[in-house]
Coordinates of C-alpha atoms in Angstrom, one line a residue:
M1 CA 65.0 107.7 -14.0
K2 CA 64.0 104.1 -14.8
I3 CA 66.8 101.6 -15.3
L4 CA 66.3 98.7 -17.5
F5 CA 68.2 96.0 -15.6
I6 CA 67.2 96.6 -12.0
N7 CA 65.0 93.6 -11.9
H8 CA 66.5 91.7 -14.8
K9 CA 65.9 88.0 -15.1
L10 CA 67.8 85.6 -17.2
L11 CA 66.0 85.6 -20.5
T12 CA 65.8 82.5 -22.6
S13 CA 63.9 83.9 -25.6
V14 CA 65.7 83.9 -28.9
W15 CA 65.2 85.6 -32.2
R16 CA 63.3 83.8 -34.9
S17 CA 66.5 83.9 -36.9
S18 CA 69.1 81.5 -35.6
R19 CA 72.0 82.8 -37.7
K20 CA 75.3 83.1 -35.8
L21 CA 76.2 86.8 -35.2
G22 CA 79.9 87.9 -35.0
G23 CA 83.0 86.1 -36.0
S24 CA 84.1 83.2 -33.9
V25 CA 87.6 83.4 -32.3
P26 CA 89.6 80.3 -32.9
Q27 CA 91.1 79.2 -29.7
A28 CA 94.4 78.4 -31.4
A29 CA 94.7 82.1 -32.3
R30 CA 94.6 83.2 -28.7
L31 CA 97.8 83.9 -26.7
F32 CA 96.2 83.8 -23.3
T33 CA 94.6 80.5 -22.2
S34 CA 94.3 81.8 -18.6
L35 CA 94.4 85.1 -16.9
N36 CA 98.1 85.9 -16.3
L37 CA 98.6 89.3 -14.8
S38 CA 102.4 89.0 -14.6
E39 CA 102.3 88.5 -18.4
F40 CA 100.3 91.7 -18.9
E41 CA 102.8 93.6 -16.7
A42 CA 105.7 92.3 -18.8
I43 CA 103.9 93.6 -21.8
N44 CA 103.6 97.0 -20.1
R45 CA 107.3 97.2 -19.3
G46 CA 108.2 96.1 -22.9
D47 CA 109.8 92.9 -21.7
K48 CA 107.3 90.8 -23.7
E49 CA 105.8 91.4 -27.2
V50 CA 102.2 92.5 -27.5
P51 CA 100.1 89.5 -28.7
K52 CA 98.8 89.6 -32.3
Y53 CA 95.3 89.1 -31.2
F54 CA 93.6 90.6 -28.1
N55 CA 90.1 91.4 -27.0
F56 CA 89.4 92.7 -23.5
A57 CA 86.1 91.0 -23.2
N58 CA 87.3 87.6 -24.3
D59 CA 90.8 87.6 -22.8
V60 CA 90.0 89.3 -19.5
L61 CA 86.3 89.4 -18.6
D62 CA 85.5 85.9 -19.7
K63 CA 88.6 84.6 -17.9
W64 CA 87.3 86.2 -14.7
S65 CA 84.0 84.7 -15.3
K66 CA 85.5 81.2 -15.3
I67 CA 87.6 82.1 -12.3
E68 CA 84.5 83.3 -10.5
K69 CA 82.6 80.2 -11.5
D70 CA 85.3 78.0 -10.1
G71 CA 85.3 79.8 -6.7
G72 CA 88.6 81.6 -7.3
R73 CA 87.3 85.1 -6.7
P74 CA 85.7 86.8 -3.6
H75 CA 81.9 87.1 -3.7
H76 CA 81.9 90.7 -4.6
P77 CA 79.9 91.7 -7.7
A78 CA 82.0 92.7 -10.7
F79 CA 79.5 95.6 -11.2
W80 CA 77.5 97.2 -8.4
W81 CA 75.2 100.1 -9.2
V82 CA 72.9 102.1 -6.9
D83 CA 70.7 105.2 -7.5
G84 CA 70.4 106.3 -3.9
K85 CA 66.6 105.7 -4.1
G86 CA 66.5 102.0 -3.5
G87 CA 67.4 100.9 -7.0
E88 CA 70.3 98.5 -7.2
V89 CA 72.0 96.3 -9.9
K90 CA 74.6 93.6 -9.1
W91 CA 76.3 91.6 -11.8
G92 CA 79.1 89.1 -11.4
F93 CA 81.5 88.5 -14.2
E94 CA 79.3 85.6 -15.4
K95 CA 76.2 87.7 -15.5
L96 CA 78.1 90.6 -17.1
G97 CA 79.2 88.2 -19.8
F98 CA 75.6 87.0 -20.3
V99 CA 74.0 90.4 -20.7
S100 CA 76.9 91.8 -22.8
R101 CA 76.6 89.0 -25.3
K102 CA 72.9 89.7 -25.7
A103 CA 73.7 93.4 -26.2
A104 CA 76.3 92.4 -28.7
N105 CA 73.7 90.6 -30.7
V106 CA 71.4 93.7 -30.6
L107 CA 74.2 95.7 -32.1
M108 CA 75.2 93.3 -34.8
G109 CA 71.6 92.1 -35.5
P110 CA 68.8 94.6 -35.8
C111 CA 71.1 97.6 -35.5
G112 CA 73.2 96.4 -38.4
L113 CA 76.5 97.4 -37.0
Q114 CA 79.7 95.5 -37.8
R115 CA 83.3 95.2 -36.7
G116 CA 85.1 98.5 -37.5
D117 CA 81.9 100.6 -37.5
R118 CA 81.9 103.7 -35.2
V119 CA 79.1 104.3 -32.8
I120 CA 78.7 107.4 -30.5
L121 CA 77.7 106.3 -27.0
I122 CA 76.2 109.1 -24.8
L123 CA 74.7 107.9 -21.5
P124 CA 74.8 108.9 -17.9
R125 CA 76.0 106.6 -15.1
I126 CA 73.4 103.8 -15.7
P127 CA 74.2 100.1 -16.1
E128 CA 73.5 100.2 -19.8
W129 CA 76.6 102.3 -20.4
W130 CA 78.9 99.5 -19.0
L131 CA 76.8 96.9 -20.7
L132 CA 77.0 98.5 -24.1
T133 CA 80.7 99.4 -23.7
V134 CA 81.5 95.7 -23.2
A135 CA 79.2 94.8 -26.1
C136 CA 81.1 97.2 -28.4
I137 CA 84.4 95.5 -27.4
R138 CA 83.0 92.0 -28.1
T139 CA 81.9 93.0 -31.5
G140 CA 84.9 95.1 -32.5
I141 CA 82.7 98.1 -32.9
I142 CA 84.6 101.4 -32.2
F143 CA 82.8 103.3 -29.5
I144 CA 83.0 107.0 -29.0
P145 CA 82.0 108.1 -25.5
G146 CA 80.4 111.4 -24.9
T147 CA 79.3 113.3 -21.8
P148 CA 75.6 113.7 -21.3
Q149 CA 76.3 117.5 -20.9
L150 CA 76.9 117.8 -24.7
T151 CA 74.7 120.3 -26.5
A152 CA 73.1 119.9 -29.9
K153 CA 75.9 121.7 -31.5
D154 CA 78.5 119.5 -29.8
I155 CA 76.7 116.3 -30.9
Q156 CA 76.4 117.6 -34.5
Y157 CA 80.1 118.3 -34.6
R158 CA 81.0 114.9 -33.3
L159 CA 78.6 113.2 -35.8
Q160 CA 80.0 115.1 -38.7
V161 CA 83.7 114.7 -37.8
S162 CA 83.7 111.1 -36.7
K163 CA 81.2 109.8 -39.3
P164 CA 79.7 107.1 -37.1
K165 CA 77.2 104.6 -38.4
G166 CA 75.3 104.7 -35.2
I167 CA 74.5 106.6 -32.0
I168 CA 73.2 105.3 -28.6
T169 CA 71.7 107.7 -26.1
N170 CA 68.6 108.2 -23.8
D171 CA 65.4 110.2 -24.2
S172 CA 67.0 113.3 -22.8
L173 CA 69.4 113.7 -25.7
A174 CA 67.5 112.0 -28.5
P175 CA 65.6 115.2 -29.4
M176 CA 68.9 117.0 -29.8
V177 CA 70.2 114.2 -32.1
D178 CA 67.0 114.5 -34.2
T179 CA 67.6 118.2 -34.7
V180 CA 71.0 117.7 -36.2
S181 CA 71.0 114.2 -37.8
S182 CA 69.9 115.3 -41.2
S183 CA 73.3 117.0 -41.6
C184 CA 75.1 113.7 -40.8
P185 CA 74.7 111.4 -43.7
S186 CA 76.9 108.6 -42.2
L187 CA 74.3 108.1 -39.3
Q188 CA 72.1 105.1 -40.1
T189 CA 71.3 103.6 -36.7
K190 CA 69.8 105.4 -33.7
L191 CA 69.4 103.2 -30.5
L192 CA 67.3 104.6 -27.6
V193 CA 68.0 103.4 -24.1
S194 CA 64.7 104.4 -22.4
E195 CA 61.5 103.0 -21.1
G196 CA 59.6 105.1 -23.7
R197 CA 59.8 104.9 -27.5
R198 CA 60.6 107.5 -30.1
E199 CA 59.9 107.6 -33.8
G200 CA 62.9 106.8 -35.9
W201 CA 64.8 105.2 -33.1
Q202 CA 65.2 101.5 -32.3
H203 CA 64.2 100.5 -28.7
F204 CA 67.0 98.8 -26.8
K205 CA 64.9 97.2 -24.1
E206 CA 62.7 95.4 -26.6
L207 CA 65.6 94.3 -28.7
F208 CA 67.6 93.1 -25.7
E209 CA 64.7 91.0 -24.4
D210 CA 64.5 89.1 -27.8
A211 CA 68.2 88.8 -28.3
P212 CA 69.9 85.4 -28.0
S213 CA 72.5 85.0 -25.3
R214 CA 75.0 83.2 -27.5
H215 CA 77.6 85.3 -29.1
D216 CA 81.2 84.4 -30.2
C217 CA 83.6 87.3 -29.6
V218 CA 85.0 88.7 -32.8
Q219 CA 88.7 88.2 -33.4
T220 CA 90.4 91.6 -32.9
Q221 CA 94.1 92.3 -33.5
S222 CA 95.9 94.2 -30.7
D223 CA 96.4 97.3 -32.9
D224 CA 92.8 97.4 -34.1
P225 CA 91.0 100.6 -33.0
M226 CA 88.8 100.2 -30.0
V227 CA 87.7 103.6 -28.8
I228 CA 87.9 107.3 -29.8
Y229 CA 87.8 110.2 -27.3
F230 CA 87.2 113.8 -28.2
T231 CA 89.7 115.9 -26.3
S232 CA 89.8 119.7 -26.1
G233 CA 92.7 121.8 -27.2
T234 CA 93.6 125.5 -27.3
T235 CA 92.9 126.1 -31.0
G236 CA 90.1 124.7 -33.1
S237 CA 87.5 122.2 -32.1
P238 CA 88.1 119.0 -30.0
K239 CA 90.4 116.4 -31.5
M240 CA 89.8 112.7 -31.9
A241 CA 92.3 110.6 -29.9
E242 CA 92.1 106.9 -31.0
H243 CA 93.2 104.0 -28.8
C244 CA 93.7 100.4 -29.9
Q245 CA 92.5 97.2 -28.3
T246 CA 95.4 97.0 -25.9
S247 CA 96.6 100.5 -25.0
L248 CA 93.9 101.3 -22.5
S249 CA 92.7 97.8 -21.7
L250 CA 96.2 96.7 -20.6
G251 CA 97.7 100.1 -20.1
L252 CA 97.0 100.1 -16.4
A253 CA 98.5 96.7 -15.6
L254 CA 101.3 98.2 -13.7
T255 CA 99.6 101.4 -12.4
G256 CA 96.8 99.1 -11.3
R257 CA 99.2 97.4 -8.9
Y258 CA 101.3 100.3 -7.7
W259 CA 98.9 103.4 -7.7
L260 CA 95.4 102.0 -7.8
D261 CA 96.5 99.1 -5.6
F262 CA 93.7 96.9 -6.9
K263 CA 92.9 93.4 -5.6
P264 CA 90.0 91.2 -6.4
S265 CA 88.6 91.8 -2.9
D266 CA 88.5 95.6 -3.5
V267 CA 85.5 97.7 -4.4
I268 CA 86.3 100.9 -6.3
W269 CA 84.0 103.9 -6.7
N270 CA 85.3 106.0 -9.6
M271 CA 83.2 109.1 -9.9
S272 CA 84.4 110.3 -13.3
D273 CA 81.9 111.1 -16.1
T274 CA 81.2 108.4 -18.6
G275 CA 82.3 110.6 -21.4
W276 CA 85.9 110.9 -20.2
V277 CA 88.8 108.5 -20.4
K278 CA 89.1 108.4 -16.7
G279 CA 85.6 106.9 -16.6
S280 CA 86.9 103.9 -18.6
L281 CA 90.3 103.6 -17.0
G282 CA 89.0 103.7 -13.4
G283 CA 85.6 102.2 -14.1
V284 CA 86.2 99.5 -16.6
F285 CA 89.7 98.5 -17.7
G286 CA 91.8 99.3 -14.6
P287 CA 89.7 97.4 -12.0
W288 CA 88.3 94.6 -14.2
L289 CA 91.8 93.7 -15.4
R290 CA 92.5 92.7 -11.7
G291 CA 89.1 91.3 -10.9
T292 CA 88.1 94.3 -8.7
S293 CA 84.5 95.2 -8.2
V294 CA 83.3 98.5 -9.8
F295 CA 80.8 100.4 -7.7
I296 CA 78.7 103.2 -9.2
H297 CA 76.2 105.7 -7.8
S298 CA 74.2 107.4 -10.5
M299 CA 74.2 110.8 -8.7
P300 CA 73.1 113.0 -11.5
Q301 CA 73.9 116.1 -9.4
F302 CA 76.9 116.0 -7.1
D303 CA 75.9 116.0 -3.4
P304 CA 78.7 115.8 -0.9
K305 CA 76.4 114.6 1.9
E306 CA 75.0 111.8 -0.3
L307 CA 78.6 110.8 -1.2
L308 CA 79.6 110.6 2.5
K309 CA 76.4 108.6 3.3
T310 CA 77.2 106.2 0.5
L311 CA 80.8 105.6 1.8
S312 CA 79.2 104.9 5.2
K313 CA 76.7 102.4 3.9
Y314 CA 78.5 100.4 1.2
P315 CA 81.8 98.5 1.4
V316 CA 83.7 100.8 -0.9
T317 CA 87.5 100.3 -0.4
T318 CA 88.8 102.7 -3.0
L319 CA 87.5 106.2 -3.8
C320 CA 88.8 107.9 -7.1
T321 CA 87.6 111.4 -7.8
A322 CA 88.6 114.9 -8.7
P323 CA 90.4 117.2 -6.2
T324 CA 87.4 119.5 -6.4
V325 CA 85.3 116.8 -4.7
Y326 CA 87.8 116.5 -1.8
R327 CA 87.7 120.3 -1.4
M328 CA 84.0 120.1 -0.9
L329 CA 84.1 117.1 1.3
V330 CA 86.5 118.6 3.8
Q331 CA 84.0 121.4 4.4
E332 CA 81.6 118.8 5.8
D333 CA 81.6 117.3 9.3
L334 CA 83.4 114.1 8.4
S335 CA 83.2 112.8 11.9
S336 CA 79.5 112.2 11.4
Y337 CA 80.2 109.7 8.6
P338 CA 82.1 106.6 9.7
F339 CA 83.3 105.0 6.5
K340 CA 82.4 101.4 6.2
S341 CA 85.5 100.1 4.4
L342 CA 87.3 103.0 2.7
S343 CA 91.1 102.5 2.9
H344 CA 92.6 104.0 -0.3
C345 CA 91.9 107.5 -1.7
L346 CA 92.9 108.6 -5.2
A347 CA 92.7 112.0 -7.0
G348 CA 93.3 113.1 -10.6
G349 CA 92.2 115.5 -13.3
E350 CA 93.5 118.7 -11.8
P351 CA 96.2 119.7 -9.2
M352 CA 95.5 118.9 -5.6
N353 CA 95.9 121.5 -2.9
P354 CA 98.3 120.4 -0.1
E355 CA 95.9 122.0 2.5
V356 CA 93.0 119.7 1.3
V357 CA 95.3 116.7 1.6
S358 CA 96.3 117.7 5.1
Q359 CA 92.7 118.3 6.2
W360 CA 91.4 115.0 4.7
K361 CA 94.1 113.0 6.4
K362 CA 93.6 114.8 9.7
Q363 CA 89.8 114.1 9.6
T364 CA 89.8 110.6 8.2
G365 CA 93.3 109.2 8.8
L366 CA 93.5 108.5 5.1
Q367 CA 96.2 109.7 2.6
I368 CA 95.1 111.0 -0.8
Y369 CA 97.3 109.7 -3.6
E370 CA 97.4 112.1 -6.5
G371 CA 97.9 110.9 -10.1
Y372 CA 98.5 112.8 -13.3
G373 CA 97.5 111.6 -16.7
Q374 CA 96.0 112.4 -20.1
T375 CA 93.4 111.0 -22.5
E376 CA 96.2 110.2 -25.0
V377 CA 98.6 108.3 -22.8
G378 CA 96.8 107.3 -19.6
M379 CA 98.7 107.7 -16.3
I380 CA 101.9 109.7 -16.6
T381 CA 103.0 110.2 -12.9
A382 CA 101.5 109.0 -9.6
N383 CA 102.0 109.0 -5.8
E384 CA 102.3 105.2 -5.4
K385 CA 101.1 103.5 -2.3
G386 CA 104.1 102.6 -0.1
K387 CA 106.2 105.6 -1.3
P388 CA 106.6 108.9 0.6
V389 CA 104.0 111.5 -0.5
K390 CA 105.2 115.0 -1.0
P391 CA 102.2 117.3 -0.5
G392 CA 101.5 119.2 -3.7
S393 CA 103.5 116.9 -5.9
M394 CA 102.1 114.7 -8.7
G395 CA 104.4 111.9 -7.7
T396 CA 107.0 110.1 -9.7
A397 CA 106.9 108.7 -13.3
A398 CA 104.4 105.9 -13.7
S399 CA 105.8 102.8 -15.3
P400 CA 106.5 102.2 -18.1
Y401 CA 107.0 105.9 -19.0
D402 CA 110.3 107.8 -18.9
V403 CA 109.0 111.2 -18.0
Q404 CA 111.3 114.2 -18.2
I405 CA 111.2 118.0 -18.2
V406 CA 112.4 119.4 -21.5
D407 CA 113.1 122.8 -23.1
E408 CA 111.8 124.2 -26.3
D409 CA 114.4 122.2 -28.3
G410 CA 113.5 118.9 -26.6
K411 CA 116.5 118.7 -24.4
V412 CA 116.3 117.4 -20.9
L413 CA 116.5 120.2 -18.3
P414 CA 118.2 119.8 -14.9
H415 CA 116.3 119.2 -11.6
G416 CA 114.4 122.2 -10.3
Q417 CA 114.1 123.9 -13.7
E418 CA 110.7 124.7 -15.2
G419 CA 109.9 123.3 -18.6
D420 CA 107.5 121.1 -20.6
I421 CA 106.4 117.8 -19.1
A422 CA 107.3 115.1 -21.7
I423 CA 107.5 111.4 -22.2
R424 CA 110.3 109.7 -24.1
I425 CA 109.0 108.0 -27.3
K426 CA 112.3 107.2 -29.1
P427 CA 114.0 105.0 -29.9
K428 CA 110.9 102.9 -28.9
R429 CA 107.4 104.1 -28.4
P430 CA 106.3 102.9 -24.9
F431 CA 103.2 100.7 -24.4
G432 CA 100.0 102.5 -23.5
F433 CA 100.1 105.3 -26.0
F434 CA 97.1 106.3 -28.1
S435 CA 97.4 105.4 -31.8
H436 CA 97.0 108.9 -33.2
Y437 CA 94.8 111.9 -33.6
V438 CA 92.3 110.8 -36.3
D439 CA 92.5 112.8 -39.5
N440 CA 94.8 115.3 -38.0
P441 CA 98.5 115.0 -39.2
E442 CA 99.3 118.5 -38.0
K443 CA 98.3 117.7 -34.4
N444 CA 100.2 114.4 -34.6
S445 CA 103.4 116.3 -35.5
A446 CA 102.9 119.1 -33.1
V447 CA 103.0 116.9 -30.0
V448 CA 106.5 115.4 -30.9
R449 CA 109.6 117.3 -30.1
G450 CA 112.9 115.4 -30.7
N451 CA 112.7 112.1 -28.8
F452 CA 109.7 113.2 -26.7
Y453 CA 105.9 113.4 -26.7
I454 CA 105.0 116.9 -25.3
T455 CA 102.0 116.8 -22.9
G456 CA 101.2 120.5 -23.1
D457 CA 101.7 120.9 -19.4
R458 CA 104.5 122.8 -17.6
G459 CA 106.2 121.6 -14.5
W460 CA 109.5 120.8 -12.8
M461 CA 111.1 117.7 -11.2
D462 CA 113.0 117.7 -8.0
E463 CA 116.1 115.7 -7.1
D464 CA 114.1 112.7 -5.8
G465 CA 112.2 112.4 -9.2
Y466 CA 109.0 114.0 -8.0
F467 CA 107.0 116.1 -10.4
W468 CA 105.4 119.4 -9.6
F469 CA 102.7 120.9 -11.8
I470 CA 102.9 124.6 -12.8
G471 CA 100.2 125.0 -15.5
R472 CA 99.1 124.4 -19.0
S473 CA 101.5 125.6 -21.7
D474 CA 98.5 126.4 -23.8
D475 CA 95.2 128.0 -22.8
V476 CA 93.1 124.9 -21.9
I477 CA 91.0 125.6 -18.9
I478 CA 90.7 122.8 -16.2
S479 CA 87.6 123.3 -14.1
S480 CA 86.5 120.6 -11.6
G481 CA 88.5 118.1 -13.6
Y482 CA 87.0 119.1 -17.0
R483 CA 89.1 120.2 -19.8
I484 CA 87.6 123.2 -21.5
G485 CA 88.9 124.4 -24.9
P486 CA 88.6 128.3 -25.0
F487 CA 87.8 128.1 -28.7
E488 CA 84.6 126.1 -28.0
V489 CA 83.3 128.8 -25.6
E490 CA 84.4 131.6 -27.9
S491 CA 82.5 130.0 -30.8
A492 CA 79.4 130.0 -28.7
L493 CA 79.8 133.6 -27.6
I494 CA 80.2 134.8 -31.1
E495 CA 76.9 133.3 -32.2
H496 CA 75.1 136.0 -30.3
P497 CA 74.1 138.8 -32.8
A498 CA 75.6 141.5 -30.6
V499 CA 79.1 139.9 -30.6
V500 CA 81.7 140.3 -33.3
E501 CA 84.7 139.0 -31.4
S502 CA 85.3 137.1 -28.3
A503 CA 88.1 135.6 -26.1
V504 CA 88.0 133.3 -23.2
V505 CA 90.6 132.8 -20.3
S506 CA 90.5 131.3 -16.9
S507 CA 90.0 132.9 -13.5
P508 CA 91.2 131.2 -10.3
D509 CA 88.5 129.6 -8.1
S510 CA 89.0 128.2 -4.6
V511 CA 86.8 125.1 -5.2
R512 CA 86.8 124.4 -9.0
R513 CA 90.4 125.6 -9.5
E514 CA 89.5 127.6 -12.6
L515 CA 86.4 129.3 -14.0
C516 CA 85.6 130.5 -17.5
A517 CA 85.8 134.2 -17.8
C518 CA 84.8 135.9 -21.2
T519 CA 85.5 138.8 -23.4
H520 CA 82.9 140.0 -25.8
W521 CA 82.5 143.1 -27.9
E522 CA 79.9 144.8 -30.0
Q523 CA 81.2 146.6 -33.0
A524 CA 80.7 150.4 -33.1
P525 CA 82.2 153.1 -35.3
A526 CA 86.0 153.2 -35.0
V527 CA 86.0 151.6 -31.5
L528 CA 85.1 148.3 -29.8
L529 CA 82.4 149.0 -27.3
P530 CA 81.1 146.3 -24.8
R531 CA 77.5 147.6 -24.9
C532 CA 75.4 144.4 -25.3
C533 CA 74.9 144.0 -21.5
Q534 CA 74.4 147.5 -20.1
T535 CA 71.3 146.5 -18.1
P536 CA 70.5 143.6 -15.8
E537 CA 67.8 142.4 -18.2
A538 CA 70.1 142.5 -21.2
A539 CA 72.8 140.6 -19.3
H540 CA 70.4 137.9 -18.2
N541 CA 69.1 137.6 -21.7
Y542 CA 72.6 137.4 -23.1
Q543 CA 73.6 134.5 -20.8
M544 CA 70.3 132.7 -21.5
A545 CA 71.0 133.0 -25.2
L546 CA 74.4 131.3 -24.7
A547 CA 72.9 128.4 -22.6
P548 CA 71.8 126.1 -25.5
S549 CA 75.3 126.3 -27.0
L550 CA 77.4 125.5 -24.0
P551 CA 77.5 122.5 -21.6
P552 CA 77.3 123.5 -17.9
T553 CA 81.0 122.9 -17.4
Q554 CA 81.8 125.5 -20.1
S555 CA 79.3 128.2 -19.1
P556 CA 80.9 131.5 -17.9
H557 CA 80.7 131.6 -14.1
Q558 CA 82.4 134.6 -12.7
S559 CA 81.6 138.3 -12.4
L560 CA 84.4 140.8 -12.1
P561 CA 84.1 141.9 -8.4
Q562 CA 84.7 138.2 -7.4
I563 CA 88.0 137.9 -9.1
P564 CA 90.8 137.7 -6.5
G565 CA 93.4 140.5 -6.3
L566 CA 91.3 143.3 -8.0
A567 CA 90.9 146.7 -6.5
Q568 CA 88.7 149.7 -7.5
V569 CA 86.4 147.5 -9.6
P570 CA 83.1 149.3 -10.3
P571 CA 80.1 147.6 -8.5
Q572 CA 77.8 145.4 -10.4
P573 CA 74.4 146.7 -11.3
P574 CA 71.9 145.5 -8.6
H575 CA 70.1 142.2 -8.9
C576 CA 72.2 140.8 -11.7
P577 CA 74.0 137.6 -10.4
T578 CA 74.5 136.4 -14.0
L579 CA 76.4 139.4 -15.3
L580 CA 79.4 138.2 -17.2
S581 CA 82.9 139.4 -16.6
V582 CA 85.3 140.4 -19.4
L583 CA 89.0 139.8 -19.6
L584 CA 90.9 141.2 -22.4
A585 CA 94.2 139.5 -23.1
A586 CA 97.4 141.6 -22.9
G587 CA 97.7 143.5 -26.2
G588 CA 94.0 144.5 -26.4
P589 CA 92.9 148.1 -26.5
Q590 CA 94.8 150.2 -24.1
Q591 CA 93.2 153.7 -24.4
K592 CA 90.7 154.9 -21.8
E593 CA 88.8 156.9 -24.4
S594 CA 88.1 153.7 -26.4
F595 CA 85.6 152.6 -23.7
H596 CA 82.4 154.0 -22.5
L597 CA 81.9 151.6 -19.6
P598 CA 83.7 151.2 -16.3
F599 CA 87.0 149.3 -16.5
C600 CA 90.3 148.8 -14.6
F601 CA 93.7 147.4 -15.2
H602 CA 95.1 144.4 -13.3
K603 CA 98.8 143.8 -14.0
K604 CA 98.9 143.3 -17.8
T605 CA 95.2 142.5 -18.2
C606 CA 92.5 144.9 -19.0
L607 CA 89.2 144.1 -17.4
L608 CA 85.8 145.6 -18.3
L609 CA 82.5 145.2 -16.6
V610 CA 79.8 144.5 -19.3

């Protein structure tokens, strides 16, 4: 994969047109004339009013650029990217400002995008994702991140629901966009980040080279929308969670000190996908708010050995990744990889096994600090550095949130009792919350119970204020840190001509925590018969037919004989590793004579081999 900025030189060419692009920000309108982290923390705590105007690019990144220029920051790059093959990009805050202004002019010039327009941004871990994210913030354009694992159907849904004016992606996904764009009338601009060209797409590299480097950041109000994330739920398709200019960008001011423990001399490697909120929190807003260097390895496919080699070669001080990654790493010979600078390890996205924490600490001497958060509200609880860590616990409430365990009526439950994990939002909504679910009043109402926002997770709190995760109160599947909505998988299954109904649940997995397991039926007279996969060839063809509809993280993984705790399960047909398992939720058909294929019962679940 070629990267556009590996050998980037400062370009001085300008467009023939010299018109000023973007609205200038009057200095008198700005609250912050210098970077004052204590002021940001006071805003987080609710001790100080949120300023009327705020823009992360102008009020944080450009301030760090000046500090860096004046020699007030260590000589770490603000952004440091490697591809593991010799490719490397290093930008200080000053260079980041330069290239992001040029990119802002690309967006507001030839792309025709303006403040308030929406643009879908789907790129892998390449420098252009960070560059264009900052450019969107500078211009007031609302960006909508998406994972590169999206399918054509996923992209079509996002285009139709969010009604963006533009989309930015690479040559891998552009063909998918072209297959569905005709059904998305709002889409006017398609920007391609690639060495090659494509008909109907504007070419970012060419436009960037000709773009002027002067751009005045637009004046955005603190409550103006900045970003929209699609987040999976139990019922229906993914919802749009909107954040304003300050909720994410300043929302980690306190967590950045107490959990992330960021300092300007630190270098963080956040391994999250660019399509998820954790990619922005741990790879943009959290570290750059405190002047911390963001380190990125492109790593298209996860490789534990490559990860360990990277930690041994580069001065990464902070590693933030999913528990699944640590589970894989402790299976390696860690003594063969002396870490160059690693001193702080963070985990989030799914529960962490106490045994993994113990093994990691035994082999590396480093404690893993687990955190728990959501797309909608950022960090909710965390094991903060300097506080005792209780293995298996999610830690204590992250400031500024008042986190409680509540019952079905919204009443606070006593210590030790299981209930819904909730955040108090009345009488005053805490700082850091998302604005709302876009165009979804029902969902906005559903997450409020009395004085609390309901996270959708179940847990309990001990007498010391530590929270312990039990599970989702809905059916969302969390696999390797990814949230998978059963409805999305069910919708893909039912597209197959042999399927008239489907259901999806999770199955435990020692590495990924959960896997997708599927139920699917073919209609027959009077009964539901699972007949569409009676041969190895049919099973293989069935799974191949599903492949275009499902991202890799949502593809069914597990076959029945591998599910823990089962006895007397009929053997799989030979040479059929892709055979899908079936789980029927309690309440499904209960009569043996209804089925003409092997099956068994496990507790209240009927399982059939298809």
